[in-house]
């Protein structure tokens, strides 16, 4: 198969962020591999100061900022999000540290095509304090999960997980560093599985 054909088959991906964009960077790097089955066509942030926007611009990827504070309802914000994702021509959406709850109607529009990464071994420790909660519970292991997004938070079908041991000396900070390193392996692998059609919802 010629390289041209491989490129033509790549799935177009929009990445949604709110902050640092470490996972976005891992996806950008993975997409540089010629036979990787996805390409990032746009990055959207709800925060203008998100460092992930700089990462995208450095990689010559289109960006958009949609400030949720400019919208009176979640539905209105989500409608604008959908419009921008569609304008980018994306077929798959990757949530990568996107700190907004999404409406049911938006999630349903992207059913089976929207992925999220979460810093725990789901179904354990759902929610915004997963790393802290795993430590507080005295868990011996934790990790990260990439899953399909459904209206219920952190509850969709799991695509891939990576596990790490929690040491007695671990702090929230040290654990976060270890988990993030695993996330940066897991997300590109999971997107590869979905974009190539090996895993479906
Ligand atoms: C990650 O820990 C991810 O699991 C969670 O938000 C964090 C985003 O980090 N959903 P980054 O912006 O990708 O560096």
JSON list of C-alpha atoms and ligand atoms in Angstrom, two decimals:
[
{"chain": "A", "resi": 1, "resn": "UNK", "atom": "CA", "xyz": [0.00, 0.00, 0.00]},
{"chain": "A", "resi": 2, "resn": "UNK", "atom": "CA", "xyz": [1.40, 3.39, -0.93]},
{"chain": "A", "resi": 3, "resn": "UNK", "atom": "CA", "xyz": [1.99, 6.02, 1.73]},
{"chain": "A", "resi": 4, "resn": "UNK", "atom": "CA", "xyz": [-0.56, 8.22, -0.04]},
{"chain": "A", "resi": 5, "resn": "UNK", "atom": "CA", "xyz": [-3.31, 5.65, 0.56]},
{"chain": "A", "resi": 6, "resn": "UNK", "atom": "CA", "xyz": [-2.38, 5.27, 4.23]},
{"chain": "A", "resi": 7, "resn": "UNK", "atom": "CA", "xyz": [-2.65, 9.04, 4.72]},
{"chain": "A", "resi": 8, "resn": "UNK", "atom": "CA", "xyz": [-6.02, 9.15, 2.94]},
{"chain": "A", "resi": 9, "resn": "UNK", "atom": "CA", "xyz": [-7.47, 6.63, 5.41]},
{"chain": "A", "resi": 10, "resn": "UNK", "atom": "CA", "xyz": [-6.52, 8.54, 8.53]},
{"chain": "A", "resi": 11, "resn": "UNK", "atom": "CA", "xyz": [-9.44, 9.38, 10.82]},
{"chain": "A", "resi": 12, "resn": "UNK", "atom": "CA", "xyz": [-9.80, 13.08, 11.54]},
{"chain": "A", "resi": 13, "resn": "UNK", "atom": "CA", "xyz": [-9.68, 13.89, 15.24]},
{"chain": "A", "resi": 14, "resn": "UNK", "atom": "CA", "xyz": [-10.60, 16.96, 17.30]},
{"chain": "A", "resi": 15, "resn": "UNK", "atom": "CA", "xyz": [-9.00, 17.20, 20.75]},
{"chain": "A", "resi": 16, "resn": "UNK", "atom": "CA", "xyz": [-10.77, 19.12, 23.52]},
{"chain": "A", "resi": 17, "resn": "UNK", "atom": "CA", "xyz": [-8.66, 20.56, 26.33]},
{"chain": "A", "resi": 18, "resn": "UNK", "atom": "CA", "xyz": [-8.79, 22.99, 29.25]},
{"chain": "A", "resi": 19, "resn": "UNK", "atom": "CA", "xyz": [-5.18, 23.13, 30.41]},
{"chain": "A", "resi": 20, "resn": "UNK", "atom": "CA", "xyz": [-1.66, 21.77, 30.10]},
{"chain": "A", "resi": 21, "resn": "UNK", "atom": "CA", "xyz": [-2.30, 19.40, 27.21]},
{"chain": "A", "resi": 22, "resn": "UNK", "atom": "CA", "xyz": [0.19, 16.69, 28.14]},
{"chain": "A", "resi": 23, "resn": "UNK", "atom": "CA", "xyz": [-2.10, 14.07, 26.64]},
{"chain": "A", "resi": 24, "resn": "UNK", "atom": "CA", "xyz": [-2.67, 16.27, 23.60]},
{"chain": "A", "resi": 25, "resn": "UNK", "atom": "CA", "xyz": [1.12, 16.35, 23.12]},
{"chain": "A", "resi": 26, "resn": "UNK", "atom": "CA", "xyz": [1.28, 12.54, 23.31]},
{"chain": "A", "resi": 27, "resn": "UNK", "atom": "CA", "xyz": [-1.41, 12.34, 20.62]},
{"chain": "A", "resi": 28, "resn": "UNK", "atom": "CA", "xyz": [0.35, 14.96, 18.45]},
{"chain": "A", "resi": 29, "resn": "UNK", "atom": "CA", "xyz": [3.57, 12.95, 18.69]},
{"chain": "A", "resi": 30, "resn": "UNK", "atom": "CA", "xyz": [1.84, 9.65, 17.87]},
{"chain": "A", "resi": 31, "resn": "UNK", "atom": "CA", "xyz": [0.16, 11.18, 14.83]},
{"chain": "A", "resi": 32, "resn": "UNK", "atom": "CA", "xyz": [3.60, 11.94, 13.36]},
{"chain": "A", "resi": 33, "resn": "UNK", "atom": "CA", "xyz": [4.11, 8.21, 12.77]},
{"chain": "A", "resi": 34, "resn": "UNK", "atom": "CA", "xyz": [3.32, 7.73, 9.05]},
{"chain": "A", "resi": 35, "resn": "UNK", "atom": "CA", "xyz": [1.08, 4.67, 9.50]},
{"chain": "A", "resi": 36, "resn": "UNK", "atom": "CA", "xyz": [-0.77, 5.95, 12.59]},
{"chain": "A", "resi": 37, "resn": "UNK", "atom": "CA", "xyz": [-4.47, 5.76, 11.66]},
{"chain": "A", "resi": 38, "resn": "UNK", "atom": "CA", "xyz": [-5.49, 9.21, 12.91]},
{"chain": "A", "resi": 39, "resn": "UNK", "atom": "CA", "xyz": [-4.60, 12.86, 12.42]},
{"chain": "A", "resi": 40, "resn": "UNK", "atom": "CA", "xyz": [-5.52, 15.84, 14.59]},
{"chain": "A", "resi": 41, "resn": "UNK", "atom": "CA", "xyz": [-7.47, 18.40, 12.57]},
{"chain": "A", "resi": 42, "resn": "UNK", "atom": "CA", "xyz": [-8.25, 20.82, 15.38]},
{"chain": "A", "resi": 43, "resn": "UNK", "atom": "CA", "xyz": [-7.87, 21.56, 19.09]},
{"chain": "A", "resi": 44, "resn": "UNK", "atom": "CA", "xyz": [-10.57, 23.32, 21.07]},
{"chain": "A", "resi": 45, "resn": "UNK", "atom": "CA", "xyz": [-10.16, 24.83, 24.53]},
{"chain": "A", "resi": 46, "resn": "UNK", "atom": "CA", "xyz": [-12.73, 26.46, 26.78]},
{"chain": "A", "resi": 47, "resn": "UNK", "atom": "CA", "xyz": [-9.87, 28.48, 28.30]},
{"chain": "A", "resi": 48, "resn": "UNK", "atom": "CA", "xyz": [-7.81, 30.96, 26.27]},
{"chain": "A", "resi": 49, "resn": "UNK", "atom": "CA", "xyz": [-4.77, 30.52, 28.54]},
{"chain": "A", "resi": 50, "resn": "UNK", "atom": "CA", "xyz": [-4.58, 26.72, 28.17]},
{"chain": "A", "resi": 51, "resn": "UNK", "atom": "CA", "xyz": [-0.99, 25.74, 27.38]},
{"chain": "A", "resi": 52, "resn": "UNK", "atom": "CA", "xyz": [-2.29, 22.98, 25.14]},
{"chain": "A", "resi": 53, "resn": "UNK", "atom": "CA", "xyz": [-3.23, 25.67, 22.60]},
{"chain": "A", "resi": 54, "resn": "UNK", "atom": "CA", "xyz": [0.46, 26.60, 22.32]},
{"chain": "A", "resi": 55, "resn": "UNK", "atom": "CA", "xyz": [1.35, 22.92, 21.84]},
{"chain": "A", "resi": 56, "resn": "UNK", "atom": "CA", "xyz": [-1.20, 22.72, 18.99]},
{"chain": "A", "resi": 57, "resn": "UNK", "atom": "CA", "xyz": [0.03, 25.92, 17.35]},
{"chain": "A", "resi": 58, "resn": "UNK", "atom": "CA", "xyz": [3.63, 24.66, 17.56]},
{"chain": "A", "resi": 59, "resn": "UNK", "atom": "CA", "xyz": [2.48, 21.59, 15.63]},
{"chain": "A", "resi": 60, "resn": "UNK", "atom": "CA", "xyz": [0.62, 23.71, 13.04]},
{"chain": "A", "resi": 61, "resn": "UNK", "atom": "CA", "xyz": [-2.76, 22.40, 14.17]},
{"chain": "A", "resi": 62, "resn": "UNK", "atom": "CA", "xyz": [-5.81, 24.68, 13.97]},
{"chain": "A", "resi": 63, "resn": "UNK", "atom": "CA", "xyz": [-7.15, 25.90, 17.31]},
{"chain": "A", "resi": 64, "resn": "UNK", "atom": "CA", "xyz": [-10.32, 27.47, 18.63]},
{"chain": "A", "resi": 65, "resn": "UNK", "atom": "CA", "xyz": [-11.24, 28.86, 22.03]},
{"chain": "A", "resi": 66, "resn": "UNK", "atom": "CA", "xyz": [-14.87, 28.67, 23.09]},
{"chain": "A", "resi": 67, "resn": "UNK", "atom": "CA", "xyz": [-15.28, 30.34, 26.46]},
{"chain": "A", "resi": 68, "resn": "UNK", "atom": "CA", "xyz": [-18.11, 28.64, 28.35]},
{"chain": "A", "resi": 69, "resn": "UNK", "atom": "CA", "xyz": [-18.68, 31.88, 30.28]},
{"chain": "A", "resi": 70, "resn": "UNK", "atom": "CA", "xyz": [-20.05, 33.48, 27.11]},
{"chain": "A", "resi": 71, "resn": "UNK", "atom": "CA", "xyz": [-22.99, 31.07, 27.02]},
{"chain": "A", "resi": 72, "resn": "UNK", "atom": "CA", "xyz": [-26.12, 31.12, 29.15]},
{"chain": "A", "resi": 73, "resn": "UNK", "atom": "CA", "xyz": [-26.68, 27.37, 29.11]},
{"chain": "A", "resi": 74, "resn": "UNK", "atom": "CA", "xyz": [-24.68, 24.16, 28.77]},
{"chain": "A", "resi": 75, "resn": "UNK", "atom": "CA", "xyz": [-26.73, 23.23, 25.69]},
{"chain": "A", "resi": 76, "resn": "UNK", "atom": "CA", "xyz": [-25.80, 26.49, 23.95]},
{"chain": "A", "resi": 77, "resn": "UNK", "atom": "CA", "xyz": [-22.11, 26.00, 24.72]},
{"chain": "A", "resi": 78, "resn": "UNK", "atom": "CA", "xyz": [-22.25, 22.39, 23.54]},
{"chain": "A", "resi": 79, "resn": "UNK", "atom": "CA", "xyz": [-24.00, 23.43, 20.31]},
{"chain": "A", "resi": 80, "resn": "UNK", "atom": "CA", "xyz": [-21.12, 25.81, 19.55]},
{"chain": "A", "resi": 81, "resn": "UNK", "atom": "CA", "xyz": [-18.65, 23.04, 20.41]},
{"chain": "A", "resi": 82, "resn": "UNK", "atom": "CA", "xyz": [-20.40, 20.69, 17.99]},
{"chain": "A", "resi": 83, "resn": "UNK", "atom": "CA", "xyz": [-20.38, 23.36, 15.29]},
{"chain": "A", "resi": 84, "resn": "UNK", "atom": "CA", "xyz": [-16.62, 23.91, 15.66]},
{"chain": "A", "resi": 85, "resn": "UNK", "atom": "CA", "xyz": [-15.79, 20.19, 15.78]},
{"chain": "A", "resi": 86, "resn": "UNK", "atom": "CA", "xyz": [-17.82, 19.71, 12.61]},
{"chain": "A", "resi": 87, "resn": "UNK", "atom": "CA", "xyz": [-16.17, 22.74, 10.97]},
{"chain": "A", "resi": 88, "resn": "UNK", "atom": "CA", "xyz": [-12.79, 21.09, 11.61]},
{"chain": "A", "resi": 89, "resn": "UNK", "atom": "CA", "xyz": [-14.15, 18.03, 9.79]},
{"chain": "A", "resi": 90, "resn": "UNK", "atom": "CA", "xyz": [-13.51, 15.75, 12.76]},
{"chain": "A", "resi": 91, "resn": "UNK", "atom": "CA", "xyz": [-14.89, 12.21, 12.89]},
{"chain": "A", "resi": 92, "resn": "UNK", "atom": "CA", "xyz": [-13.57, 11.37, 16.37]},
{"chain": "A", "resi": 93, "resn": "UNK", "atom": "CA", "xyz": [-13.39, 13.57, 19.48]},
{"chain": "A", "resi": 94, "resn": "UNK", "atom": "CA", "xyz": [-10.73, 13.06, 22.18]},
{"chain": "A", "resi": 95, "resn": "UNK", "atom": "CA", "xyz": [-11.36, 14.69, 25.55]},
{"chain": "A", "resi": 96, "resn": "UNK", "atom": "CA", "xyz": [-7.93, 15.36, 27.05]},
{"chain": "A", "resi": 97, "resn": "UNK", "atom": "CA", "xyz": [-8.26, 17.21, 30.32]},
{"chain": "A", "resi": 98, "resn": "UNK", "atom": "CA", "xyz": [-11.43, 18.98, 29.15]},
{"chain": "A", "resi": 99, "resn": "UNK", "atom": "CA", "xyz": [-12.94, 20.18, 32.41]},
{"chain": "A", "resi": 100, "resn": "UNK", "atom": "CA", "xyz": [-16.56, 20.66, 31.36]},
{"chain": "A", "resi": 101, "resn": "UNK", "atom": "CA", "xyz": [-19.50, 18.34, 31.82]},
{"chain": "A", "resi": 102, "resn": "UNK", "atom": "CA", "xyz": [-21.18, 17.70, 28.48]},
{"chain": "A", "resi": 103, "resn": "UNK", "atom": "CA", "xyz": [-24.92, 17.61, 27.85]},
{"chain": "A", "resi": 104, "resn": "UNK", "atom": "CA", "xyz": [-26.64, 14.33, 27.05]},
{"chain": "A", "resi": 105, "resn": "UNK", "atom": "CA", "xyz": [-27.66, 15.51, 23.57]},
{"chain": "A", "resi": 106, "resn": "UNK", "atom": "CA", "xyz": [-24.06, 16.42, 22.71]},
{"chain": "A", "resi": 107, "resn": "UNK", "atom": "CA", "xyz": [-22.71, 13.12, 24.05]},
{"chain": "A", "resi": 108, "resn": "UNK", "atom": "CA", "xyz": [-25.34, 11.19, 22.11]},
{"chain": "A", "resi": 109, "resn": "UNK", "atom": "CA", "xyz": [-24.33, 12.91, 18.86]},
{"chain": "A", "resi": 110, "resn": "UNK", "atom": "CA", "xyz": [-20.79, 11.54, 19.33]},
{"chain": "A", "resi": 111, "resn": "UNK", "atom": "CA", "xyz": [-21.70, 8.13, 20.72]},
{"chain": "A", "resi": 112, "resn": "UNK", "atom": "CA", "xyz": [-18.99, 5.59, 19.92]},
{"chain": "A", "resi": 113, "resn": "UNK", "atom": "CA", "xyz": [-16.79, 8.36, 18.52]},
{"chain": "A", "resi": 114, "resn": "UNK", "atom": "CA", "xyz": [-15.80, 10.27, 21.65]},
{"chain": "A", "resi": 115, "resn": "UNK", "atom": "CA", "xyz": [-13.00, 9.12, 23.98]},
{"chain": "A", "resi": 116, "resn": "UNK", "atom": "CA", "xyz": [-11.90, 10.34, 27.41]},
{"chain": "A", "resi": 117, "resn": "UNK", "atom": "CA", "xyz": [-8.88, 9.64, 29.60]},
{"chain": "A", "resi": 118, "resn": "UNK", "atom": "CA", "xyz": [-9.26, 9.32, 33.35]},
{"chain": "A", "resi": 119, "resn": "UNK", "atom": "CA", "xyz": [-6.52, 8.97, 36.00]},
{"chain": "A", "resi": 120, "resn": "UNK", "atom": "CA", "xyz": [-7.74, 5.80, 37.72]},
{"chain": "A", "resi": 121, "resn": "UNK", "atom": "CA", "xyz": [-8.57, 2.20, 36.98]},
{"chain": "A", "resi": 122, "resn": "UNK", "atom": "CA", "xyz": [-12.25, 2.70, 36.29]},
{"chain": "A", "resi": 123, "resn": "UNK", "atom": "CA", "xyz": [-14.78, 1.90, 37.66]},
{"chain": "A", "resi": 124, "resn": "UNK", "atom": "CA", "xyz": [-12.71, 2.79, 40.73]},
{"chain": "A", "resi": 125, "resn": "UNK", "atom": "CA", "xyz": [-12.34, 6.43, 41.69]},
{"chain": "A", "resi": 126, "resn": "UNK", "atom": "CA", "xyz": [-14.57, 8.25, 39.24]},
{"chain": "A", "resi": 127, "resn": "UNK", "atom": "CA", "xyz": [-14.75, 12.04, 39.38]},
{"chain": "A", "resi": 128, "resn": "UNK", "atom": "CA", "xyz": [-12.44, 15.03, 39.61]},
{"chain": "A", "resi": 129, "resn": "UNK", "atom": "CA", "xyz": [-10.24, 13.83, 42.52]},
{"chain": "A", "resi": 130, "resn": "UNK", "atom": "CA", "xyz": [-9.33, 10.35, 41.32]},
{"chain": "A", "resi": 131, "resn": "UNK", "atom": "CA", "xyz": [-5.64, 10.44, 42.33]},
{"chain": "A", "resi": 132, "resn": "UNK", "atom": "CA", "xyz": [-6.30, 11.89, 45.78]},
{"chain": "A", "resi": 133, "resn": "UNK", "atom": "CA", "xyz": [-9.15, 9.44, 46.33]},
{"chain": "A", "resi": 134, "resn": "UNK", "atom": "CA", "xyz": [-7.01, 6.41, 45.41]},
{"chain": "A", "resi": 135, "resn": "UNK", "atom": "CA", "xyz": [-4.37, 7.48, 47.94]},
{"chain": "A", "resi": 136, "resn": "UNK", "atom": "CA", "xyz": [-6.93, 8.22, 50.64]},
{"chain": "A", "resi": 137, "resn": "UNK", "atom": "CA", "xyz": [-8.54, 4.81, 50.14]},
{"chain": "A", "resi": 138, "resn": "UNK", "atom": "CA", "xyz": [-5.19, 3.09, 50.68]},
{"chain": "A", "resi": 139, "resn": "UNK", "atom": "CA", "xyz": [-5.35, 1.43, 47.27]},
{"chain": "A", "resi": 140, "resn": "UNK", "atom": "CA", "xyz": [-2.30, -0.66, 46.37]},
{"chain": "A", "resi": 141, "resn": "UNK", "atom": "CA", "xyz": [-2.62, 0.00, 42.65]},
{"chain": "A", "resi": 142, "resn": "UNK", "atom": "CA", "xyz": [-4.09, 2.63, 40.41]},
{"chain": "A", "resi": 143, "resn": "UNK", "atom": "CA", "xyz": [-3.50, 3.78, 36.84]},
{"chain": "A", "resi": 144, "resn": "UNK", "atom": "CA", "xyz": [-5.41, 5.28, 33.96]},
{"chain": "A", "resi": 145, "resn": "UNK", "atom": "CA", "xyz": [-8.30, 4.35, 31.71]},
{"chain": "A", "resi": 146, "resn": "UNK", "atom": "CA", "xyz": [-9.30, 5.43, 28.22]},
{"chain": "A", "resi": 147, "resn": "UNK", "atom": "CA", "xyz": [-13.01, 4.92, 27.65]},
{"chain": "A", "resi": 148, "resn": "UNK", "atom": "CA", "xyz": [-15.86, 5.82, 25.31]},
{"chain": "A", "resi": 149, "resn": "UNK", "atom": "CA", "xyz": [-17.92, 8.72, 26.61]},
{"chain": "A", "resi": 150, "resn": "UNK", "atom": "CA", "xyz": [-21.54, 8.17, 27.59]},
{"chain": "A", "resi": 151, "resn": "UNK", "atom": "CA", "xyz": [-23.85, 10.62, 29.40]},
{"chain": "A", "resi": 152, "resn": "UNK", "atom": "CA", "xyz": [-22.97, 9.11, 32.80]},
{"chain": "A", "resi": 153, "resn": "UNK", "atom": "CA", "xyz": [-19.59, 10.50, 33.93]},
{"chain": "A", "resi": 154, "resn": "UNK", "atom": "CA", "xyz": [-16.52, 8.19, 33.68]},
{"chain": "A", "resi": 155, "resn": "UNK", "atom": "CA", "xyz": [-18.76, 5.22, 32.91]},
{"chain": "A", "resi": 156, "resn": "UNK", "atom": "CA", "xyz": [-18.47, 4.31, 29.22]},
{"chain": "A", "resi": 157, "resn": "UNK", "atom": "CA", "xyz": [-16.94, 1.15, 27.78]},
{"chain": "A", "resi": 158, "resn": "UNK", "atom": "CA", "xyz": [-13.25, 0.88, 28.63]},
{"chain": "A", "resi": 159, "resn": "UNK", "atom": "CA", "xyz": [-10.91, 0.78, 25.64]},
{"chain": "A", "resi": 160, "resn": "UNK", "atom": "CA", "xyz": [-7.62, 0.35, 27.47]},
{"chain": "A", "resi": 161, "resn": "UNK", "atom": "CA", "xyz": [-6.13, 0.61, 30.97]},
{"chain": "A", "resi": 162, "resn": "UNK", "atom": "CA", "xyz": [-2.59, 0.81, 32.34]},
{"chain": "A", "resi": 163, "resn": "UNK", "atom": "CA", "xyz": [-1.87, -0.10, 35.95]},
{"chain": "A", "resi": 164, "resn": "UNK", "atom": "CA", "xyz": [0.81, 1.10, 38.36]},
{"chain": "A", "resi": 165, "resn": "UNK", "atom": "CA", "xyz": [1.69, 0.22, 41.95]},
{"chain": "A", "resi": 166, "resn": "UNK", "atom": "CA", "xyz": [1.17, 2.78, 44.70]},
{"chain": "A", "resi": 167, "resn": "UNK", "atom": "CA", "xyz": [4.21, 2.94, 47.01]},
{"chain": "A", "resi": 168, "resn": "UNK", "atom": "CA", "xyz": [3.81, 3.76, 50.69]},
{"chain": "A", "resi": 169, "resn": "UNK", "atom": "CA", "xyz": [5.96, 6.86, 50.10]},
{"chain": "A", "resi": 170, "resn": "UNK", "atom": "CA", "xyz": [3.76, 8.15, 47.26]},
{"chain": "A", "resi": 171, "resn": "UNK", "atom": "CA", "xyz": [2.20, 11.57, 47.55]},
{"chain": "A", "resi": 172, "resn": "UNK", "atom": "CA", "xyz": [-0.56, 12.95, 45.36]},
{"chain": "A", "resi": 173, "resn": "UNK", "atom": "CA", "xyz": [2.15, 14.73, 43.37]},
{"chain": "A", "resi": 174, "resn": "UNK", "atom": "CA", "xyz": [4.42, 11.71, 42.85]},
{"chain": "A", "resi": 175, "resn": "UNK", "atom": "CA", "xyz": [1.47, 9.55, 41.94]},
{"chain": "A", "resi": 176, "resn": "UNK", "atom": "CA", "xyz": [0.20, 12.11, 39.43]},
{"chain": "A", "resi": 177, "resn": "UNK", "atom": "CA", "xyz": [3.60, 12.11, 37.69]},
{"chain": "A", "resi": 178, "resn": "UNK", "atom": "CA", "xyz": [3.56, 8.29, 37.42]},
{"chain": "A", "resi": 179, "resn": "UNK", "atom": "CA", "xyz": [-0.02, 8.20, 36.18]},
{"chain": "A", "resi": 180, "resn": "UNK", "atom": "CA", "xyz": [0.55, 10.93, 33.59]},
{"chain": "A", "resi": 181, "resn": "UNK", "atom": "CA", "xyz": [3.48, 8.96, 32.16]},
{"chain": "A", "resi": 182, "resn": "UNK", "atom": "CA", "xyz": [1.15, 5.98, 31.71]},
{"chain": "A", "resi": 183, "resn": "UNK", "atom": "CA", "xyz": [-1.57, 8.19, 30.21]},
{"chain": "A", "resi": 184, "resn": "UNK", "atom": "CA", "xyz": [0.81, 9.37, 27.52]},
{"chain": "A", "resi": 185, "resn": "UNK", "atom": "CA", "xyz": [1.28, 5.75, 26.42]},
{"chain": "A", "resi": 186, "resn": "UNK", "atom": "CA", "xyz": [-2.36, 4.73, 26.86]},
{"chain": "A", "resi": 187, "resn": "UNK", "atom": "CA", "xyz": [-4.11, 7.50, 24.95]},
{"chain": "A", "resi": 188, "resn": "UNK", "atom": "CA", "xyz": [-2.24, 7.11, 21.65]},
{"chain": "A", "resi": 189, "resn": "UNK", "atom": "CA", "xyz": [-2.70, 3.31, 21.87]},
{"chain": "A", "resi": 190, "resn": "UNK", "atom": "CA", "xyz": [-6.42, 3.64, 22.55]},
{"chain": "A", "resi": 191, "resn": "UNK", "atom": "CA", "xyz": [-6.99, 6.16, 19.76]},
{"chain": "A", "resi": 192, "resn": "UNK", "atom": "CA", "xyz": [-5.12, 3.83, 17.41]},
{"chain": "A", "resi": 193, "resn": "UNK", "atom": "CA", "xyz": [-7.48, 0.96, 18.34]},
{"chain": "A", "resi": 194, "resn": "UNK", "atom": "CA", "xyz": [-10.59, 3.09, 17.75]},
{"chain": "A", "resi": 195, "resn": "UNK", "atom": "CA", "xyz": [-9.38, 4.89, 14.61]},
{"chain": "A", "resi": 196, "resn": "UNK", "atom": "CA", "xyz": [-8.39, 1.59, 13.00]},
{"chain": "A", "resi": 197, "resn": "UNK", "atom": "CA", "xyz": [-11.76, 0.05, 13.89]},
{"chain": "A", "resi": 198, "resn": "UNK", "atom": "CA", "xyz": [-10.19, -2.66, 16.08]},
{"chain": "A", "resi": 199, "resn": "UNK", "atom": "CA", "xyz": [-12.36, -1.58, 19.01]},
{"chain": "A", "resi": 200, "resn": "UNK", "atom": "CA", "xyz": [-15.91, -0.29, 18.68]},
{"chain": "A", "resi": 201, "resn": "UNK", "atom": "CA", "xyz": [-18.33, 0.85, 21.35]},
{"chain": "B", "resi": 1, "resn": "LIG", "atom": "C1", "xyz": [-5.14, 13.98, 32.96]},
{"chain": "B", "resi": 1, "resn": "LIG", "atom": "O1", "xyz": [-4.70, 13.48, 34.20]},
{"chain": "B", "resi": 1, "resn": "LIG", "atom": "C2", "xyz": [-6.39, 13.26, 32.55]},
{"chain": "B", "resi": 1, "resn": "LIG", "atom": "O2", "xyz": [-6.47, 11.97, 33.02]},
{"chain": "B", "resi": 1, "resn": "LIG", "atom": "C3", "xyz": [-7.47, 14.09, 33.18]},
{"chain": "B", "resi": 1, "resn": "LIG", "atom": "O3", "xyz": [-7.00, 15.42, 33.10]},
{"chain": "B", "resi": 1, "resn": "LIG", "atom": "C4", "xyz": [-5.58, 15.43, 33.07]},
{"chain": "B", "resi": 1, "resn": "LIG", "atom": "C5", "xyz": [-5.17, 16.26, 31.89]},
{"chain": "B", "resi": 1, "resn": "LIG", "atom": "O4", "xyz": [-3.78, 16.48, 31.82]},
{"chain": "B", "resi": 1, "resn": "LIG", "atom": "N1", "xyz": [-8.72, 13.87, 32.51]},
{"chain": "B", "resi": 1, "resn": "LIG", "atom": "P1", "xyz": [-3.16, 17.10, 30.50]},
{"chain": "B", "resi": 1, "resn": "LIG", "atom": "O5", "xyz": [-3.83, 18.46, 30.27]},
{"chain": "B", "resi": 1, "resn": "LIG", "atom": "O6", "xyz": [-3.41, 16.17, 29.37]},
{"chain": "B", "resi": 1, "resn": "LIG", "atom": "O7", "xyz": [-1.70, 17.30, 30.80]}
]
